[in-house]
């Protein structure tokens, strides 16, 4: 009987923990739309990045060398 109760408690705890972690993993969409996020070189950027002049020049140079503008914007913002 003790093993049955222990198994039931473990199953109940796993169920509660699973529901809590699943809810935490859901993105928060206040506007009901999905954000435009991308990750390059372990850096994640969502939305349109705000770039200063130096970063914008970096993006322009990287695009001229063949990098996509989206990737260049993330990397230049992170590393320039």
PDB file as gemmi writes it, atoms N, CA and C in Angstrom:
CRYST1    1.000    1.000    1.000  90.00  90.00  90.00 P 1                      
ATOM      1  N   UNK A   1       0.833  -1.203   0.000  1.00  0.00           N  
ATOM      2  CA  UNK A   1       0.000   0.000   0.000  1.00  0.00           C  
ATOM      3  C   UNK A   1       0.870   1.256   0.000  1.00  0.00           C  
ATOM      4  N   UNK A   2       1.974   1.220   0.743  1.00  0.00           N  
ATOM      5  CA  UNK A   2       2.852   2.380   0.828  1.00  0.00           C  
ATOM      6  C   UNK A   2       3.458   2.698  -0.547  1.00  0.00           C  
ATOM      7  N   UNK A   3       3.812   1.652  -1.333  1.00  0.00           N  
ATOM      8  CA  UNK A   3       4.389   1.864  -2.657  1.00  0.00           C  
ATOM      9  C   UNK A   3       3.378   2.513  -3.602  1.00  0.00           C  
ATOM     10  N   UNK A   4       2.126   2.127  -3.495  1.00  0.00           N  
ATOM     11  CA  UNK A   4       1.076   2.702  -4.336  1.00  0.00           C  
ATOM     12  C   UNK A   4       0.907   4.182  -4.021  1.00  0.00           C  
ATOM     13  N   UNK A   5       0.900   4.511  -2.734  1.00  0.00           N  
ATOM     14  CA  UNK A   5       0.742   5.911  -2.325  1.00  0.00           C  
ATOM     15  C   UNK A   5       1.948   6.738  -2.786  1.00  0.00           C  
ATOM     16  N   UNK A   6       3.153   6.183  -2.634  1.00  0.00           N  
ATOM     17  CA  UNK A   6       4.353   6.901  -3.059  1.00  0.00           C  
ATOM     18  C   UNK A   6       4.324   7.138  -4.563  1.00  0.00           C  
ATOM     19  N   UNK A   7       3.937   6.094  -5.314  1.00  0.00           N  
ATOM     20  CA  UNK A   7       3.839   6.232  -6.777  1.00  0.00           C  
ATOM     21  C   UNK A   7       2.815   7.272  -7.172  1.00  0.00           C  
ATOM     22  N   UNK A   8       1.700   7.296  -6.469  1.00  0.00           N  
ATOM     23  CA  UNK A   8       0.653   8.278  -6.768  1.00  0.00           C  
ATOM     24  C   UNK A   8       1.136   9.690  -6.464  1.00  0.00           C  
ATOM     25  N   UNK A   9       1.865   9.857  -5.371  1.00  0.00           N  
ATOM     26  CA  UNK A   9       2.395  11.185  -5.024  1.00  0.00           C  
ATOM     27  C   UNK A   9       3.421  11.647  -6.057  1.00  0.00           C  
ATOM     28  N   UNK A  10       4.282  10.744  -6.486  1.00  0.00           N  
ATOM     29  CA  UNK A  10       5.281  11.110  -7.494  1.00  0.00           C  
ATOM     30  C   UNK A  10       4.599  11.492  -8.801  1.00  0.00           C  
ATOM     31  N   UNK A  11       3.602  10.719  -9.204  1.00  0.00           N  
ATOM     32  CA  UNK A  11       2.869  11.023 -10.434  1.00  0.00           C  
ATOM     33  C   UNK A  11       2.149  12.364 -10.321  1.00  0.00           C  
ATOM     34  N   UNK A  12       1.556  12.626  -9.168  1.00  0.00           N  
ATOM     35  CA  UNK A  12       0.849  13.892  -8.976  1.00  0.00           C  
ATOM     36  C   UNK A  12       1.821  15.059  -9.011  1.00  0.00           C  
ATOM     37  N   UNK A  13       2.966  14.908  -8.361  1.00  0.00           N  
ATOM     38  CA  UNK A  13       3.961  15.975  -8.356  1.00  0.00           C  
ATOM     39  C   UNK A  13       4.494  16.229  -9.766  1.00  0.00           C  
ATOM     40  N   UNK A  14       4.774  15.136 -10.492  1.00  0.00           N  
ATOM     41  CA  UNK A  14       5.270  15.280 -11.859  1.00  0.00           C  
ATOM     42  C   UNK A  14       4.234  15.983 -12.729  1.00  0.00           C  
ATOM     43  N   UNK A  15       2.964  15.675 -12.520  1.00  0.00           N  
ATOM     44  CA  UNK A  15       1.905  16.332 -13.283  1.00  0.00           C  
ATOM     45  C   UNK A  15       1.826  17.810 -12.988  1.00  0.00           C  
ATOM     46  N   UNK A  16       1.924  18.156 -11.714  1.00  0.00           N  
ATOM     47  CA  UNK A  16       1.874  19.570 -11.324  1.00  0.00           C  
ATOM     48  C   UNK A  16       3.103  20.300 -11.844  1.00  0.00           C  
ATOM     49  N   UNK A  17       4.282  19.693 -11.679  1.00  0.00           N  
ATOM     50  CA  UNK A  17       5.518  20.323 -12.153  1.00  0.00           C  
ATOM     51  C   UNK A  17       5.491  20.480 -13.670  1.00  0.00           C  
ATOM     52  N   UNK A  18       4.955  19.478 -14.356  1.00  0.00           N  
ATOM     53  CA  UNK A  18       4.877  19.554 -15.816  1.00  0.00           C  
ATOM     54  C   UNK A  18       3.973  20.672 -16.282  1.00  0.00           C  
ATOM     55  N   UNK A  19       2.838  20.856 -15.624  1.00  0.00           N  
ATOM     56  CA  UNK A  19       1.912  21.928 -15.990  1.00  0.00           C  
ATOM     57  C   UNK A  19       2.552  23.280 -15.720  1.00  0.00           C  
ATOM     58  N   UNK A  20       3.226  23.419 -14.593  1.00  0.00           N  
ATOM     59  CA  UNK A  20       3.868  24.689 -14.259  1.00  0.00           C  
ATOM     60  C   UNK A  20       4.962  25.047 -15.232  1.00  0.00           C  
ATOM     61  N   UNK A  21       5.799  24.067 -15.590  1.00  0.00           N  
ATOM     62  CA  UNK A  21       6.894  24.374 -16.498  1.00  0.00           C  
ATOM     63  C   UNK A  21       6.388  24.603 -17.914  1.00  0.00           C  
ATOM     64  N   UNK A  22       5.330  23.927 -18.306  1.00  0.00           N  
ATOM     65  CA  UNK A  22       4.777  24.152 -19.643  1.00  0.00           C  
ATOM     66  C   UNK A  22       4.200  25.557 -19.740  1.00  0.00           C  
ATOM     67  N   UNK A  23       3.559  26.004 -18.684  1.00  0.00           N  
ATOM     68  CA  UNK A  23       3.004  27.356 -18.696  1.00  0.00           C  
ATOM     69  C   UNK A  23       4.121  28.391 -18.730  1.00  0.00           C  
ATOM     70  N   UNK A  24       5.221  28.106 -18.034  1.00  0.00           N  
ATOM     71  CA  UNK A  24       6.333  29.048 -18.007  1.00  0.00           C  
ATOM     72  C   UNK A  24       7.031  29.114 -19.358  1.00  0.00           C  
ATOM     73  N   UNK A  25       6.972  28.032 -20.124  1.00  0.00           N  
ATOM     74  CA  UNK A  25       7.656  28.004 -21.404  1.00  0.00           C  
ATOM     75  C   UNK A  25       6.888  28.727 -22.503  1.00  0.00           C  
ATOM     76  N   UNK A  26       5.652  29.075 -22.275  1.00  0.00           N  
ATOM     77  CA  UNK A  26       4.857  29.748 -23.283  1.00  0.00           C  
ATOM     78  C   UNK A  26       5.307  31.197 -23.435  1.00  0.00           C  
ATOM     79  N   UNK A  27       5.429  31.675 -24.654  1.00  0.00           N  
ATOM     80  CA  UNK A  27       5.810  33.074 -24.844  1.00  0.00           C  
ATOM     81  C   UNK A  27       4.682  34.002 -24.405  1.00  0.00           C  
ATOM     82  N   UNK A  28       5.062  35.163 -23.919  1.00  0.00           N  
ATOM     83  CA  UNK A  28       4.045  36.126 -23.508  1.00  0.00           C  
ATOM     84  C   UNK A  28       3.703  37.012 -24.699  1.00  0.00           C  
ATOM     85  N   UNK A  29       2.529  36.829 -25.229  1.00  0.00           N  
ATOM     86  CA  UNK A  29       2.062  37.607 -26.374  1.00  0.00           C  
ATOM     87  C   UNK A  29       0.948  38.530 -25.914  1.00  0.00           C  
ATOM     88  N   UNK A  30       1.319  39.733 -25.533  1.00  0.00           N  
ATOM     89  CA  UNK A  30       0.313  40.694 -25.087  1.00  0.00           C  
ATOM     90  C   UNK A  30      -0.573  41.143 -26.240  1.00  0.00           C  
ATOM     91  N   UNK A  31      -0.004  41.195 -27.439  1.00  0.00           N  
ATOM     92  CA  UNK A  31      -0.747  41.703 -28.580  1.00  0.00           C  
ATOM     93  C   UNK A  31      -1.298  40.578 -29.442  1.00  0.00           C  
ATOM     94  N   UNK A  32      -1.035  39.312 -29.058  1.00  0.00           N  
ATOM     95  CA  UNK A  32      -1.534  38.200 -29.828  1.00  0.00           C  
ATOM     96  C   UNK A  32      -0.752  37.960 -31.107  1.00  0.00           C  
ATOM     97  N   UNK A  33       0.410  38.581 -31.265  1.00  0.00           N  
ATOM     98  CA  UNK A  33       1.238  38.373 -32.435  1.00  0.00           C  
ATOM     99  C   UNK A  33       2.578  37.808 -32.000  1.00  0.00           C  
ATOM    100  N   UNK A  34       3.230  37.135 -32.899  1.00  0.00           N  
ATOM    101  CA  UNK A  34       4.522  36.534 -32.596  1.00  0.00           C  
ATOM    102  C   UNK A  34       5.626  37.535 -32.894  1.00  0.00           C  
ATOM    103  N   UNK A  35       6.601  37.621 -31.991  1.00  0.00           N  
ATOM    104  CA  UNK A  35       7.709  38.545 -32.190  1.00  0.00           C  
ATOM    105  C   UNK A  35       8.674  38.017 -33.237  1.00  0.00           C  
ATOM    106  N   UNK A  36       9.339  38.920 -33.893  1.00  0.00           N  
ATOM    107  CA  UNK A  36      10.349  38.602 -34.887  1.00  0.00           C  
ATOM    108  C   UNK A  36      11.685  38.483 -34.167  1.00  0.00           C  
ATOM    109  N   UNK A  37      12.076  37.255 -33.792  1.00  0.00           N  
ATOM    110  CA  UNK A  37      13.327  37.035 -33.070  1.00  0.00           C  
ATOM    111  C   UNK A  37      14.278  36.197 -33.914  1.00  0.00           C  
ATOM    112  N   UNK A  38      15.562  36.452 -33.755  1.00  0.00           N  
ATOM    113  CA  UNK A  38      16.580  35.654 -34.431  1.00  0.00           C  
ATOM    114  C   UNK A  38      17.815  35.587 -33.546  1.00  0.00           C  
ATOM    115  N   UNK A  39      18.569  34.505 -33.684  1.00  0.00           N  
ATOM    116  CA  UNK A  39      19.766  34.293 -32.879  1.00  0.00           C  
ATOM    117  C   UNK A  39      20.936  33.989 -33.802  1.00  0.00           C  
ATOM    118  N   UNK A  40      22.003  34.747 -33.655  1.00  0.00           N  
ATOM    119  CA  UNK A  40      23.252  34.527 -34.373  1.00  0.00           C  
ATOM    120  C   UNK A  40      24.381  34.699 -33.374  1.00  0.00           C  
ATOM    121  N   UNK A  41      25.380  33.849 -33.453  1.00  0.00           N  
ATOM    122  CA  UNK A  41      26.545  33.905 -32.571  1.00  0.00           C  
ATOM    123  C   UNK A  41      26.124  33.970 -31.102  1.00  0.00           C  
ATOM    124  N   UNK A  42      25.131  33.198 -30.748  1.00  0.00           N  
ATOM    125  CA  UNK A  42      24.612  33.103 -29.370  1.00  0.00           C  
ATOM    126  C   UNK A  42      24.015  34.406 -28.864  1.00  0.00           C  
ATOM    127  N   UNK A  43      23.626  35.293 -29.766  1.00  0.00           N  
ATOM    128  CA  UNK A  43      22.988  36.553 -29.397  1.00  0.00           C  
ATOM    129  C   UNK A  43      21.596  36.554 -30.010  1.00  0.00           C  
ATOM    130  N   UNK A  44      20.573  36.777 -29.176  1.00  0.00           N  
ATOM    131  CA  UNK A  44      19.197  36.817 -29.665  1.00  0.00           C  
ATOM    132  C   UNK A  44      18.706  38.252 -29.694  1.00  0.00           C  
ATOM    133  N   UNK A  45      18.070  38.593 -30.784  1.00  0.00           N  
ATOM    134  CA  UNK A  45      17.522  39.943 -30.978  1.00  0.00           C  
ATOM    135  C   UNK A  45      16.082  39.787 -31.433  1.00  0.00           C  
ATOM    136  N   UNK A  46      15.186  40.516 -30.811  1.00  0.00           N  
ATOM    137  CA  UNK A  46      13.775  40.493 -31.197  1.00  0.00           C  
ATOM    138  C   UNK A  46      13.357  41.873 -31.679  1.00  0.00           C  
ATOM    139  N   UNK A  47      12.546  41.883 -32.710  1.00  0.00           N  
ATOM    140  CA  UNK A  47      12.086  43.158 -33.253  1.00  0.00           C  
ATOM    141  C   UNK A  47      13.145  43.808 -34.120  1.00  0.00           C  
ATOM    142  N   UNK A  48      12.946  45.070 -34.415  1.00  0.00           N  
ATOM    143  CA  UNK A  48      13.912  45.810 -35.228  1.00  0.00           C  
ATOM    144  C   UNK A  48      14.957  46.418 -34.307  1.00  0.00           C  
ATOM    145  N   UNK A  49      16.230  46.032 -34.462  1.00  0.00           N  
ATOM    146  CA  UNK A  49      17.264  46.565 -33.571  1.00  0.00           C  
ATOM    147  C   UNK A  49      17.512  48.048 -33.821  1.00  0.00           C  
ATOM    148  N   UNK A  50      17.775  48.749 -32.744  1.00  0.00           N  
ATOM    149  CA  UNK A  50      18.122  50.171 -32.836  1.00  0.00           C  
ATOM    150  C   UNK A  50      19.637  50.258 -32.910  1.00  0.00           C  
ATOM    151  N   UNK A  51      20.136  50.779 -34.024  1.00  0.00           N  
ATOM    152  CA  UNK A  51      21.572  50.820 -34.267  1.00  0.00           C  
ATOM    153  C   UNK A  51      22.081  52.257 -34.246  1.00  0.00           C  
ATOM    154  N   UNK A  52      23.268  52.433 -33.650  1.00  0.00           N  
ATOM    155  CA  UNK A  52      23.893  53.752 -33.724  1.00  0.00           C  
ATOM    156  C   UNK A  52      24.655  53.848 -35.060  1.00  0.00           C  
ATOM    157  N   UNK A  53      25.334  54.949 -35.286  1.00  0.00           N  
ATOM    158  CA  UNK A  53      25.999  55.170 -36.574  1.00  0.00           C  
ATOM    159  C   UNK A  53      27.096  54.138 -36.839  1.00  0.00           C  
ATOM    160  N   UNK A  54      27.879  53.827 -35.835  1.00  0.00           N  
ATOM    161  CA  UNK A  54      28.969  52.857 -35.978  1.00  0.00           C  
ATOM    162  C   UNK A  54      28.399  51.468 -36.314  1.00  0.00           C  
ATOM    163  N   UNK A  55      27.340  51.084 -35.632  1.00  0.00           N  
ATOM    164  CA  UNK A  55      26.721  49.786 -35.886  1.00  0.00           C  
ATOM    165  C   UNK A  55      26.101  49.740 -37.271  1.00  0.00           C  
ATOM    166  N   UNK A  56      25.482  50.828 -37.705  1.00  0.00           N  
ATOM    167  CA  UNK A  56      24.877  50.878 -39.044  1.00  0.00           C  
ATOM    168  C   UNK A  56      25.948  50.770 -40.125  1.00  0.00           C  
ATOM    169  N   UNK A  57      27.098  51.418 -39.907  1.00  0.00           N  
ATOM    170  CA  UNK A  57      28.203  51.303 -40.863  1.00  0.00           C  
ATOM    171  C   UNK A  57      28.707  49.863 -40.915  1.00  0.00           C  
ATOM    172  N   UNK A  58      28.746  49.195 -39.774  1.00  0.00           N  
ATOM    173  CA  UNK A  58      29.131  47.792 -39.713  1.00  0.00           C  
ATOM    174  C   UNK A  58      28.163  46.931 -40.515  1.00  0.00           C  
ATOM    175  N   UNK A  59      26.865  47.190 -40.370  1.00  0.00           N  
ATOM    176  CA  UNK A  59      25.850  46.446 -41.111  1.00  0.00           C  
ATOM    177  C   UNK A  59      26.028  46.651 -42.612  1.00  0.00           C  
ATOM    178  N   UNK A  60      26.223  47.879 -43.025  1.00  0.00           N  
ATOM    179  CA  UNK A  60      26.396  48.179 -44.443  1.00  0.00           C  
ATOM    180  C   UNK A  60      27.594  47.443 -45.014  1.00  0.00           C  
ATOM    181  N   UNK A  61      28.712  47.455 -44.292  1.00  0.00           N  
ATOM    182  CA  UNK A  61      29.918  46.764 -44.759  1.00  0.00           C  
ATOM    183  C   UNK A  61      29.702  45.251 -44.812  1.00  0.00           C  
ATOM    184  N   UNK A  62      29.051  44.699 -43.818  1.00  0.00           N  
ATOM    185  CA  UNK A  62      28.816  43.253 -43.777  1.00  0.00           C  
ATOM    186  C   UNK A  62      27.883  42.809 -44.898  1.00  0.00           C  
ATOM    187  N   UNK A  63      26.862  43.614 -45.196  1.00  0.00           N  
ATOM    188  CA  UNK A  63      25.926  43.283 -46.275  1.00  0.00           C  
ATOM    189  C   UNK A  63      26.649  43.329 -47.623  1.00  0.00           C  
ATOM    190  N   UNK A  64      27.537  44.296 -47.803  1.00  0.00           N  
ATOM    191  CA  UNK A  64      28.298  44.389 -49.053  1.00  0.00           C  
ATOM    192  C   UNK A  64      29.221  43.184 -49.239  1.00  0.00           C  
ATOM    193  N   UNK A  65      29.605  42.557 -48.128  1.00  0.00           N  
ATOM    194  CA  UNK A  65      30.466  41.375 -48.199  1.00  0.00           C  
ATOM    195  C   UNK A  65      29.670  40.075 -48.311  1.00  0.00           C  
ATOM    196  N   UNK A  66      28.331  40.174 -48.327  1.00  0.00           N  
ATOM    197  CA  UNK A  66      27.507  39.005 -48.560  1.00  0.00           C  
ATOM    198  C   UNK A  66      26.686  38.501 -47.388  1.00  0.00           C  
ATOM    199  N   UNK A  67      26.788  39.126 -46.221  1.00  0.00           N  
ATOM    200  CA  UNK A  67      25.993  38.698 -45.062  1.00  0.00           C  
ATOM    201  C   UNK A  67      24.577  39.254 -45.201  1.00  0.00           C  
ATOM    202  N   UNK A  68      23.586  38.525 -44.692  1.00  0.00           N  
ATOM    203  CA  UNK A  68      22.221  39.054 -44.734  1.00  0.00           C  
ATOM    204  C   UNK A  68      22.117  40.244 -43.783  1.00  0.00           C  
ATOM    205  N   UNK A  69      21.217  41.144 -44.112  1.00  0.00           N  
ATOM    206  CA  UNK A  69      21.056  42.341 -43.282  1.00  0.00           C  
ATOM    207  C   UNK A  69      20.577  41.988 -41.872  1.00  0.00           C  
ATOM    208  N   UNK A  70      19.684  40.998 -41.772  1.00  0.00           N  
ATOM    209  CA  UNK A  70      19.178  40.586 -40.452  1.00  0.00           C  
ATOM    210  C   UNK A  70      20.314  40.081 -39.567  1.00  0.00           C  
ATOM    211  N   UNK A  71      21.170  39.226 -40.137  1.00  0.00           N  
ATOM    212  CA  UNK A  71      22.287  38.689 -39.350  1.00  0.00           C  
ATOM    213  C   UNK A  71      23.284  39.793 -39.014  1.00  0.00           C  
ATOM    214  N   UNK A  72      23.588  40.621 -39.988  1.00  0.00           N  
ATOM    215  CA  UNK A  72      24.555  41.707 -39.762  1.00  0.00           C  
ATOM    216  C   UNK A  72      24.066  42.641 -38.653  1.00  0.00           C  
ATOM    217  N   UNK A  73      22.777  42.948 -38.632  1.00  0.00           N  
ATOM    218  CA  UNK A  73      22.245  43.842 -37.606  1.00  0.00           C  
ATOM    219  C   UNK A  73      22.437  43.259 -36.210  1.00  0.00           C  
ATOM    220  N   UNK A  74      22.198  41.963 -36.066  1.00  0.00           N  
ATOM    221  CA  UNK A  74      22.360  41.334 -34.745  1.00  0.00           C  
ATOM    222  C   UNK A  74      23.823  41.298 -34.355  1.00  0.00           C  
ATOM    223  N   UNK A  75      24.676  40.844 -35.273  1.00  0.00           N  
ATOM    224  CA  UNK A  75      26.090  40.717 -34.930  1.00  0.00           C  
ATOM    225  C   UNK A  75      26.758  42.077 -34.728  1.00  0.00           C  
ATOM    226  N   UNK A  76      26.426  43.052 -35.553  1.00  0.00           N  
ATOM    227  CA  UNK A  76      27.034  44.371 -35.396  1.00  0.00           C  
ATOM    228  C   UNK A  76      26.584  45.037 -34.106  1.00  0.00           C  
ATOM    229  N   UNK A  77      25.338  44.827 -33.731  1.00  0.00           N  
ATOM    230  CA  UNK A  77      24.839  45.399 -32.467  1.00  0.00           C  
ATOM    231  C   UNK A  77      25.535  44.745 -31.285  1.00  0.00           C  
ATOM    232  N   UNK A  78      25.800  43.454 -31.387  1.00  0.00           N  
ATOM    233  CA  UNK A  78      26.410  42.737 -30.274  1.00  0.00           C  
ATOM    234  C   UNK A  78      27.914  42.977 -30.164  1.00  0.00           C  
ATOM    235  N   UNK A  79      28.598  43.079 -31.309  1.00  0.00           N  
ATOM    236  CA  UNK A  79      30.057  43.075 -31.290  1.00  0.00           C  
ATOM    237  C   UNK A  79      30.715  44.360 -31.755  1.00  0.00           C  
ATOM    238  N   UNK A  80      29.977  45.296 -32.312  1.00  0.00           N  
ATOM    239  CA  UNK A  80      30.614  46.537 -32.815  1.00  0.00           C  
ATOM    240  C   UNK A  80      30.657  47.592 -31.732  1.00  0.00           C  
TER     241      UNK A  80                                                      
END                                                                             
